[in-house]
CSV table of N, CA and C in Angstrom, one decimal:
chain,number,residue,atom,x,y,z
G,205,MET,N,1.4,-7.9,-9.0
G,205,MET,CA,1.6,-7.8,-10.4
G,205,MET,C,1.6,-6.3,-10.8
G,206,ILE,N,2.4,-6.0,-11.8
G,206,ILE,CA,2.5,-4.6,-12.2
G,206,ILE,C,1.4,-4.4,-13.2
G,207,VAL,N,0.6,-3.3,-13.0
G,207,VAL,CA,-0.5,-2.9,-13.9
G,207,VAL,C,-0.2,-1.6,-14.7
G,208,GLY,N,0.9,-0.9,-14.3
G,208,GLY,CA,1.2,0.3,-15.0
G,208,GLY,C,2.6,0.8,-14.7
G,209,ILE,N,3.2,1.3,-15.7
G,209,ILE,CA,4.6,1.9,-15.6
G,209,ILE,C,4.6,3.2,-16.4
G,210,GLY,N,5.2,4.2,-15.8
G,210,GLY,CA,5.3,5.5,-16.5
G,210,GLY,C,6.6,6.2,-16.1
G,211,SER,N,7.2,6.9,-17.0
G,211,SER,CA,8.4,7.7,-16.7
G,211,SER,C,8.3,9.1,-17.4
G,212,ASP,N,9.0,10.0,-16.9
G,212,ASP,CA,9.0,11.3,-17.6
G,212,ASP,C,10.2,12.1,-17.2
G,213,LEU,N,10.7,13.0,-18.1
G,213,LEU,CA,11.8,13.9,-17.9
G,213,LEU,C,11.2,15.3,-18.0
G,214,CYS,N,11.6,16.2,-17.2
G,214,CYS,CA,11.1,17.6,-17.2
G,214,CYS,C,12.3,18.5,-17.2
G,215,ASP,N,12.4,19.5,-18.1
G,215,ASP,CA,13.4,20.5,-18.1
G,215,ASP,C,13.1,21.5,-17.0
G,216,ILE,N,14.0,21.6,-16.0
G,216,ILE,CA,13.7,22.5,-14.8
G,216,ILE,C,13.7,24.0,-15.3
G,217,ARG,N,14.4,24.3,-16.3
G,217,ARG,CA,14.4,25.7,-16.9
G,217,ARG,C,13.0,26.0,-17.4
G,218,ARG,N,12.3,25.1,-18.0
G,218,ARG,CA,11.0,25.3,-18.5
G,218,ARG,C,10.0,25.6,-17.3
G,219,ILE,N,10.2,24.9,-16.2
G,219,ILE,CA,9.3,25.2,-15.1
G,219,ILE,C,9.7,26.6,-14.5
G,220,GLU,N,11.0,26.9,-14.4
G,220,GLU,CA,11.4,28.3,-14.0
G,220,GLU,C,10.7,29.4,-14.8
G,221,ARG,N,10.7,29.2,-16.1
G,221,ARG,CA,10.1,30.1,-17.0
G,221,ARG,C,8.6,30.2,-16.8
G,222,SER,N,7.9,29.1,-16.5
G,222,SER,CA,6.5,29.1,-16.2
G,222,SER,C,6.2,29.8,-14.9
G,223,LEU,N,7.0,29.5,-13.9
G,223,LEU,CA,6.9,30.2,-12.6
G,223,LEU,C,7.0,31.7,-12.8
G,224,ALA,N,8.0,32.1,-13.5
G,224,ALA,CA,8.3,33.5,-13.7
G,224,ALA,C,7.1,34.2,-14.5
G,225,ARG,N,6.7,33.5,-15.5
G,225,ARG,CA,5.7,34.1,-16.4
G,225,ARG,C,4.3,34.1,-15.9
G,226,PHE,N,3.9,32.9,-15.3
G,226,PHE,CA,2.5,32.7,-14.9
G,226,PHE,C,2.3,32.7,-13.4
G,227,GLY,N,3.3,32.5,-12.6
G,227,GLY,CA,3.2,32.5,-11.2
G,227,GLY,C,2.1,31.6,-10.6
G,228,ASP,N,1.3,32.2,-9.8
G,228,ASP,CA,0.2,31.4,-9.1
G,228,ASP,C,-0.8,30.8,-10.1
G,229,ARG,N,-0.9,31.4,-11.3
G,229,ARG,CA,-1.9,30.8,-12.3
G,229,ARG,C,-1.4,29.5,-12.7
G,230,PHE,N,-0.1,29.3,-12.9
G,230,PHE,CA,0.5,28.0,-13.2
G,230,PHE,C,0.4,27.0,-12.1
G,231,THR,N,0.9,27.5,-10.9
G,231,THR,CA,1.0,26.5,-9.8
G,231,THR,C,-0.4,26.1,-9.3
G,232,HIS,N,-1.3,27.0,-9.3
G,232,HIS,CA,-2.7,26.6,-8.9
G,232,HIS,C,-3.4,25.7,-9.9
G,233,ARG,N,-3.0,25.8,-11.1
G,233,ARG,CA,-3.7,25.0,-12.2
G,233,ARG,C,-3.1,23.5,-12.1
G,234,VAL,N,-1.9,23.4,-11.8
G,234,VAL,CA,-1.2,22.1,-11.9
G,234,VAL,C,-1.0,21.4,-10.5
G,235,PHE,N,-0.8,22.1,-9.5
G,235,PHE,CA,-0.4,21.5,-8.2
G,235,PHE,C,-1.4,21.7,-7.1
G,236,THR,N,-1.5,20.8,-6.2
G,236,THR,CA,-2.4,20.9,-5.1
G,236,THR,C,-1.8,21.8,-4.0
G,237,GLU,N,-2.6,22.2,-3.1
G,237,GLU,CA,-2.2,23.1,-2.0
G,237,GLU,C,-1.0,22.5,-1.3
G,238,GLY,N,-1.0,21.2,-1.0
G,238,GLY,CA,0.1,20.5,-0.3
G,238,GLY,C,1.4,20.5,-1.1
G,239,GLU,N,1.3,20.3,-2.4
G,239,GLU,CA,2.5,20.3,-3.2
G,239,GLU,C,3.1,21.7,-3.3
G,240,ARG,N,2.2,22.7,-3.4
G,240,ARG,CA,2.7,24.1,-3.5
G,240,ARG,C,3.4,24.5,-2.2
G,241,ALA,N,2.8,24.1,-1.0
G,241,ALA,CA,3.4,24.4,0.3
G,241,ALA,C,4.8,23.8,0.4
G,242,ARG,N,4.9,22.5,0.0
G,242,ARG,CA,6.2,21.8,0.0
G,242,ARG,C,7.2,22.4,-0.9
G,243,SER,N,6.8,22.7,-2.1
G,243,SER,CA,7.8,23.3,-3.1
G,243,SER,C,8.2,24.7,-2.8
G,244,ASP,N,7.2,25.5,-2.3
G,244,ASP,CA,7.5,26.9,-2.1
G,244,ASP,C,8.5,27.1,-0.9
G,245,ARG,N,8.6,26.2,-0.1
G,245,ARG,CA,9.6,26.4,1.0
G,245,ARG,C,11.0,25.8,0.7
G,246,ARG,N,11.2,25.3,-0.5
G,246,ARG,CA,12.5,24.8,-0.9
G,246,ARG,C,13.3,25.9,-1.5
G,247,ALA,N,14.6,25.7,-1.2
G,247,ALA,CA,15.6,26.7,-1.8
G,247,ALA,C,15.6,26.5,-3.3
G,248,ALA,N,15.6,25.2,-3.8
G,248,ALA,CA,15.5,24.9,-5.2
G,248,ALA,C,14.1,24.7,-5.6
G,249,ARG,N,13.3,25.8,-5.6
G,249,ARG,CA,11.9,25.8,-5.8
G,249,ARG,C,11.5,25.2,-7.1
G,250,ALA,N,12.1,25.7,-8.2
G,250,ALA,CA,11.8,25.3,-9.5
G,250,ALA,C,12.1,23.8,-9.7
G,251,ALA,N,13.2,23.3,-9.2
G,251,ALA,CA,13.5,21.9,-9.2
G,251,ALA,C,12.5,21.0,-8.5
G,252,SER,N,12.0,21.5,-7.4
G,252,SER,CA,11.0,20.8,-6.6
G,252,SER,C,9.7,20.7,-7.4
G,253,TYR,N,9.3,21.8,-8.0
G,253,TYR,CA,8.1,21.8,-8.9
G,253,TYR,C,8.3,20.9,-10.1
G,254,ALA,N,9.5,20.9,-10.7
G,254,ALA,CA,9.8,20.1,-11.9
G,254,ALA,C,9.7,18.6,-11.6
G,255,ARG,N,10.2,18.2,-10.4
G,255,ARG,CA,10.1,16.8,-10.0
G,255,ARG,C,8.6,16.4,-9.9
G,256,ARG,N,7.8,17.2,-9.3
G,256,ARG,CA,6.4,16.9,-9.1
G,256,ARG,C,5.7,16.9,-10.5
G,257,PHE,N,6.1,17.8,-11.3
G,257,PHE,CA,5.5,17.9,-12.7
G,257,PHE,C,5.8,16.6,-13.4
G,258,ALA,N,7.0,16.1,-13.4
G,258,ALA,CA,7.4,14.9,-14.0
G,258,ALA,C,6.7,13.7,-13.4
G,259,ALA,N,6.5,13.7,-12.1
G,259,ALA,CA,5.8,12.6,-11.5
G,259,ALA,C,4.4,12.5,-11.9
G,260,LYS,N,3.7,13.7,-12.1
G,260,LYS,CA,2.3,13.7,-12.5
G,260,LYS,C,2.2,13.1,-14.0
G,261,GLU,N,3.2,13.5,-14.8
G,261,GLU,CA,3.2,13.0,-16.2
G,261,GLU,C,3.4,11.5,-16.2
G,262,ALA,N,4.4,11.0,-15.4
G,262,ALA,CA,4.7,9.6,-15.3
G,262,ALA,C,3.5,8.8,-14.7
G,263,CYS,N,2.8,9.4,-13.8
G,263,CYS,CA,1.6,8.7,-13.2
G,263,CYS,C,0.5,8.6,-14.2
G,264,ALA,N,0.3,9.7,-15.0
G,264,ALA,CA,-0.8,9.6,-16.0
G,264,ALA,C,-0.4,8.6,-17.1
G,265,LYS,N,0.8,8.4,-17.4
G,265,LYS,CA,1.3,7.4,-18.3
G,265,LYS,C,1.0,6.0,-17.7
G,266,ALA,N,1.4,5.8,-16.4
G,266,ALA,CA,1.2,4.5,-15.7
G,266,ALA,C,-0.3,4.2,-15.6
G,267,LEU,N,-1.2,5.2,-15.5
G,267,LEU,CA,-2.6,5.0,-15.5
G,267,LEU,C,-3.1,4.6,-16.9
G,268,GLY,N,-2.3,4.9,-17.9
G,268,GLY,CA,-2.7,4.6,-19.3
G,268,GLY,C,-3.6,5.6,-19.9
G,269,THR,N,-3.7,6.8,-19.3
G,269,THR,CA,-4.6,7.8,-19.9
G,269,THR,C,-3.9,9.0,-20.4
G,270,GLY,N,-2.7,9.3,-19.9
G,270,GLY,CA,-2.2,10.6,-20.1
G,270,GLY,C,-3.1,11.6,-19.5
G,271,MET,N,-3.0,12.9,-19.9
G,271,MET,CA,-3.8,13.9,-19.3
G,271,MET,C,-5.1,14.0,-20.1
G,272,SER,N,-5.9,12.9,-20.0
G,272,SER,CA,-7.2,12.9,-20.7
G,272,SER,C,-8.1,11.9,-20.0
G,273,HIS,N,-9.2,11.6,-20.6
G,273,HIS,CA,-10.2,10.6,-20.0
G,273,HIS,C,-10.5,11.0,-18.6
G,274,GLY,N,-10.7,12.3,-18.3
G,274,GLY,CA,-11.1,12.7,-16.9
G,274,GLY,C,-10.0,12.7,-15.9
G,275,VAL,N,-8.8,12.6,-16.3
G,275,VAL,CA,-7.6,12.7,-15.4
G,275,VAL,C,-7.0,14.1,-15.5
G,276,PHE,N,-7.0,14.8,-14.4
G,276,PHE,CA,-6.5,16.2,-14.4
G,276,PHE,C,-5.3,16.3,-13.5
G,277,TRP,N,-4.6,17.4,-13.7
G,277,TRP,CA,-3.3,17.6,-12.9
G,277,TRP,C,-3.5,17.4,-11.4
G,278,ARG,N,-4.5,18.1,-10.9
G,278,ARG,CA,-4.6,18.1,-9.4
G,278,ARG,C,-5.3,16.8,-8.9
G,279,ASP,N,-5.7,15.9,-9.8
G,279,ASP,CA,-6.2,14.6,-9.3
G,279,ASP,C,-5.0,13.7,-8.8
G,280,MET,N,-3.8,14.1,-9.1
G,280,MET,CA,-2.6,13.3,-8.7
G,280,MET,C,-1.7,14.2,-7.9
G,281,GLU,N,-1.6,13.9,-6.6
G,281,GLU,CA,-0.9,14.7,-5.7
G,281,GLU,C,0.3,13.8,-5.2
G,282,VAL,N,1.5,14.4,-5.4
G,282,VAL,CA,2.7,13.7,-4.8
G,282,VAL,C,2.8,14.1,-3.3
G,283,VAL,N,2.7,13.0,-2.5
G,283,VAL,CA,2.8,13.2,-1.0
G,283,VAL,C,3.9,12.3,-0.5
G,284,ASN,N,4.4,12.6,0.6
G,284,ASN,CA,5.5,11.8,1.2
G,284,ASN,C,5.0,11.1,2.5
G,285,LEU,N,5.4,9.8,2.6
G,285,LEU,CA,5.1,9.0,3.7
G,285,LEU,C,5.9,9.6,4.9
G,286,PRO,N,5.6,9.2,6.1
G,286,PRO,CA,6.4,9.7,7.3
G,286,PRO,C,7.9,9.4,7.2
G,287,THR,N,8.2,8.4,6.4
G,287,THR,CA,9.7,8.0,6.2
G,287,THR,C,10.3,9.0,5.2
G,288,GLY,N,9.5,9.8,4.5
G,288,GLY,CA,10.0,10.7,3.4
G,288,GLY,C,9.8,10.1,2.0
G,289,LYS,N,9.5,8.8,1.9
G,289,LYS,CA,9.3,8.2,0.6
G,289,LYS,C,8.1,8.8,-0.1
G,290,PRO,N,8.3,9.2,-1.4
G,290,PRO,CA,7.2,9.8,-2.1
G,290,PRO,C,6.3,8.7,-2.6
G,291,THR,N,5.0,9.1,-2.7
G,291,THR,CA,3.9,8.3,-3.3
G,291,THR,C,2.9,9.2,-3.8
G,292,PHE,N,1.7,8.7,-4.2
G,292,PHE,CA,0.7,9.5,-4.7
G,292,PHE,C,-0.6,9.4,-3.9
G,293,ARG,N,-1.3,10.5,-3.8
G,293,ARG,CA,-2.7,10.5,-3.3
G,293,ARG,C,-3.5,10.9,-4.6
G,294,LEU,N,-4.3,9.9,-5.0
G,294,LEU,CA,-5.1,10.1,-6.2
G,294,LEU,C,-6.6,10.4,-5.8
G,295,THR,N,-7.2,11.3,-6.6
G,295,THR,CA,-8.6,11.6,-6.4
G,295,THR,C,-9.3,11.7,-7.8
G,296,GLY,N,-10.6,12.0,-7.8
G,296,GLY,CA,-11.3,12.2,-9.1
G,296,GLY,C,-11.1,11.2,-10.1
G,297,GLY,N,-10.8,11.6,-11.4
G,297,GLY,CA,-10.6,10.7,-12.5
G,297,GLY,C,-9.4,9.8,-12.4
G,298,ALA,N,-8.4,10.3,-11.7
G,298,ALA,CA,-7.2,9.4,-11.6
G,298,ALA,C,-7.5,8.3,-10.6
G,299,LEU,N,-8.2,8.5,-9.6
G,299,LEU,CA,-8.6,7.5,-8.6
G,299,LEU,C,-9.5,6.5,-9.3
G,300,ALA,N,-10.5,7.0,-10.1
G,300,ALA,CA,-11.4,6.1,-10.8
G,300,ALA,C,-10.7,5.2,-11.8
G,301,ARG,N,-9.7,5.8,-12.5
G,301,ARG,CA,-8.9,4.9,-13.4
G,301,ARG,C,-8.0,3.9,-12.6
G,302,LEU,N,-7.5,4.3,-11.5
G,302,LEU,CA,-6.7,3.4,-10.7
G,302,LEU,C,-7.5,2.2,-10.3
G,303,LYS,N,-8.7,2.5,-9.8
G,303,LYS,CA,-9.6,1.4,-9.3
G,303,LYS,C,-10.0,0.5,-10.5
G,304,ALA,N,-10.1,1.0,-11.7
G,304,ALA,CA,-10.5,0.2,-12.9
G,304,ALA,C,-9.3,-0.7,-13.2
G,305,LEU,N,-8.1,-0.3,-12.9
G,305,LEU,CA,-6.9,-1.1,-13.3
G,305,LEU,C,-6.7,-2.3,-12.3
G,306,ILE,N,-7.2,-2.2,-11.1
G,306,ILE,CA,-6.9,-3.2,-10.1
G,306,ILE,C,-7.9,-4.3,-10.1
G,307,PRO,N,-7.4,-5.6,-10.2
G,307,PRO,CA,-8.3,-6.7,-10.2
G,307,PRO,C,-9.0,-6.9,-8.8
G,308,GLU,N,-10.1,-7.6,-8.9
G,308,GLU,CA,-10.8,-7.9,-7.6
G,308,GLU,C,-9.9,-8.7,-6.7
G,309,GLY,N,-9.9,-8.5,-5.4
G,309,GLY,CA,-9.1,-9.2,-4.5
G,309,GLY,C,-7.7,-8.6,-4.3
G,310,HIS,N,-7.4,-7.5,-5.0
G,310,HIS,CA,-6.1,-6.9,-4.9
G,310,HIS,C,-6.3,-5.4,-4.5
G,311,GLU,N,-5.2,-4.8,-4.0
G,311,GLU,CA,-5.2,-3.4,-3.7
G,311,GLU,C,-4.0,-2.8,-4.4
G,312,PRO,N,-4.1,-1.5,-4.7
G,312,PRO,CA,-3.0,-0.8,-5.4
G,312,PRO,C,-1.9,-0.3,-4.5
G,313,VAL,N,-0.7,-0.4,-5.0
G,313,VAL,CA,0.5,0.2,-4.4
G,313,VAL,C,1.2,1.0,-5.5
G,314,VAL,N,1.4,2.3,-5.2
G,314,VAL,CA,2.0,3.2,-6.2
G,314,VAL,C,3.4,3.5,-5.7
G,315,HIS,N,4.4,3.1,-6.5
G,315,HIS,CA,5.8,3.3,-6.3
G,315,HIS,C,6.2,4.5,-7.1
G,316,VAL,N,7.0,5.4,-6.5
G,316,VAL,CA,7.4,6.6,-7.1
G,316,VAL,C,8.9,6.9,-6.8
G,317,SER,N,9.6,7.2,-7.9
G,317,SER,CA,11.0,7.6,-7.7
G,317,SER,C,11.2,9.0,-8.4
G,318,LEU,N,11.8,9.9,-7.6
G,318,LEU,CA,12.0,11.3,-8.1
G,318,LEU,C,13.5,11.6,-8.0
G,319,THR,N,14.0,12.3,-9.0
G,319,THR,CA,15.3,12.8,-8.9
G,319,THR,C,15.5,14.0,-9.8
G,320,ASP,N,16.6,14.7,-9.6
G,320,ASP,CA,16.9,15.8,-10.6
G,320,ASP,C,18.4,15.9,-10.6
G,321,ASP,N,18.9,16.3,-11.8
G,321,ASP,CA,20.3,16.6,-12.1
G,321,ASP,C,20.2,17.8,-13.0
G,322,PRO,N,20.1,19.0,-12.5
G,322,PRO,CA,19.9,20.2,-13.3
G,322,PRO,C,20.7,20.2,-14.6
G,323,PRO,N,20.0,20.4,-15.7
G,323,PRO,CA,18.7,21.1,-15.8
G,323,PRO,C,17.5,20.1,-16.0
G,324,VAL,N,17.6,18.9,-15.6
G,324,VAL,CA,16.6,17.9,-15.8
G,324,VAL,C,16.1,17.3,-14.5
G,325,ALA,N,14.8,17.1,-14.4
G,325,ALA,CA,14.1,16.4,-13.3
G,325,ALA,C,13.5,15.1,-14.0
G,326,GLN,N,13.5,14.1,-13.2
G,326,GLN,CA,13.0,12.8,-13.7
G,326,GLN,C,12.1,12.1,-12.7
G,327,ALA,N,11.1,11.3,-13.2
G,327,ALA,CA,10.3,10.6,-12.3
G,327,ALA,C,9.9,9.2,-12.9
G,328,PHE,N,9.8,8.2,-12.1
G,328,PHE,CA,9.3,6.9,-12.5
G,328,PHE,C,8.1,6.6,-11.6
G,329,VAL,N,7.1,6.0,-12.2
G,329,VAL,CA,6.0,5.5,-11.4
G,329,VAL,C,5.6,4.1,-11.8
G,330,ILE,N,5.5,3.2,-10.8
G,330,ILE,CA,5.0,1.9,-11.1
G,330,ILE,C,3.8,1.7,-10.2
G,331,ILE,N,2.7,1.2,-10.9
G,331,ILE,CA,1.5,0.8,-10.2
G,331,ILE,C,1.4,-0.7,-10.1
G,332,GLU,N,1.3,-1.2,-8.8
G,332,GLU,CA,1.3,-2.6,-8.6
G,332,GLU,C,0.0,-3.0,-7.9
G,333,ALA,N,-0.6,-4.1,-8.3
G,333,ALA,CA,-1.7,-4.7,-7.7
G,333,ALA,C,-1.3,-5.8,-6.8
G,334,VAL,N,-1.5,-5.7,-5.5
G,334,VAL,CA,-1.0,-6.8,-4.6
G,334,VAL,C,-2.3,-7.4,-4.0
G,335,PRO,N,-2.2,-8.7,-3.8
G,335,PRO,CA,-3.3,-9.4,-3.2
G,335,PRO,C,-3.7,-8.9,-1.8
G,336,ILE,N,-4.9,-8.8,-1.5
G,336,ILE,CA,-5.4,-8.3,-0.1
G,336,ILE,C,-5.2,-9.5,0.8
G,337,LYS,N,-4.5,-9.2,1.9
G,337,LYS,CA,-4.3,-10.3,2.9
G,337,LYS,C,-5.4,-10.5,3.9
């Protein structure tokens, strides 16, 4: 059963301006070490950060909190499975909220779709509760 859906659009040019103006102060406030390492080695660095920024916003919407109620930027980390498929590693307030959404006898599955078509990056997040087998 679906327990949360979120989507977000992010202007890549806005992220480019934030990277130029604030640099590490911006990236260290919003992104985890793993996300920074992955995005910093991309040729399209700003687009990579923008996709992850949109994903975090979409995840916060799917959790039903936005960036409040103890959910912070770095509580949501976009990670890739060995197949390359994106998903999330949640910690702190985001993990607590996720656990509160999932009914007993179920486990969460977080589906993530990321894309960009400059100047826009887009993300969709669906949180599903699946019965434990």
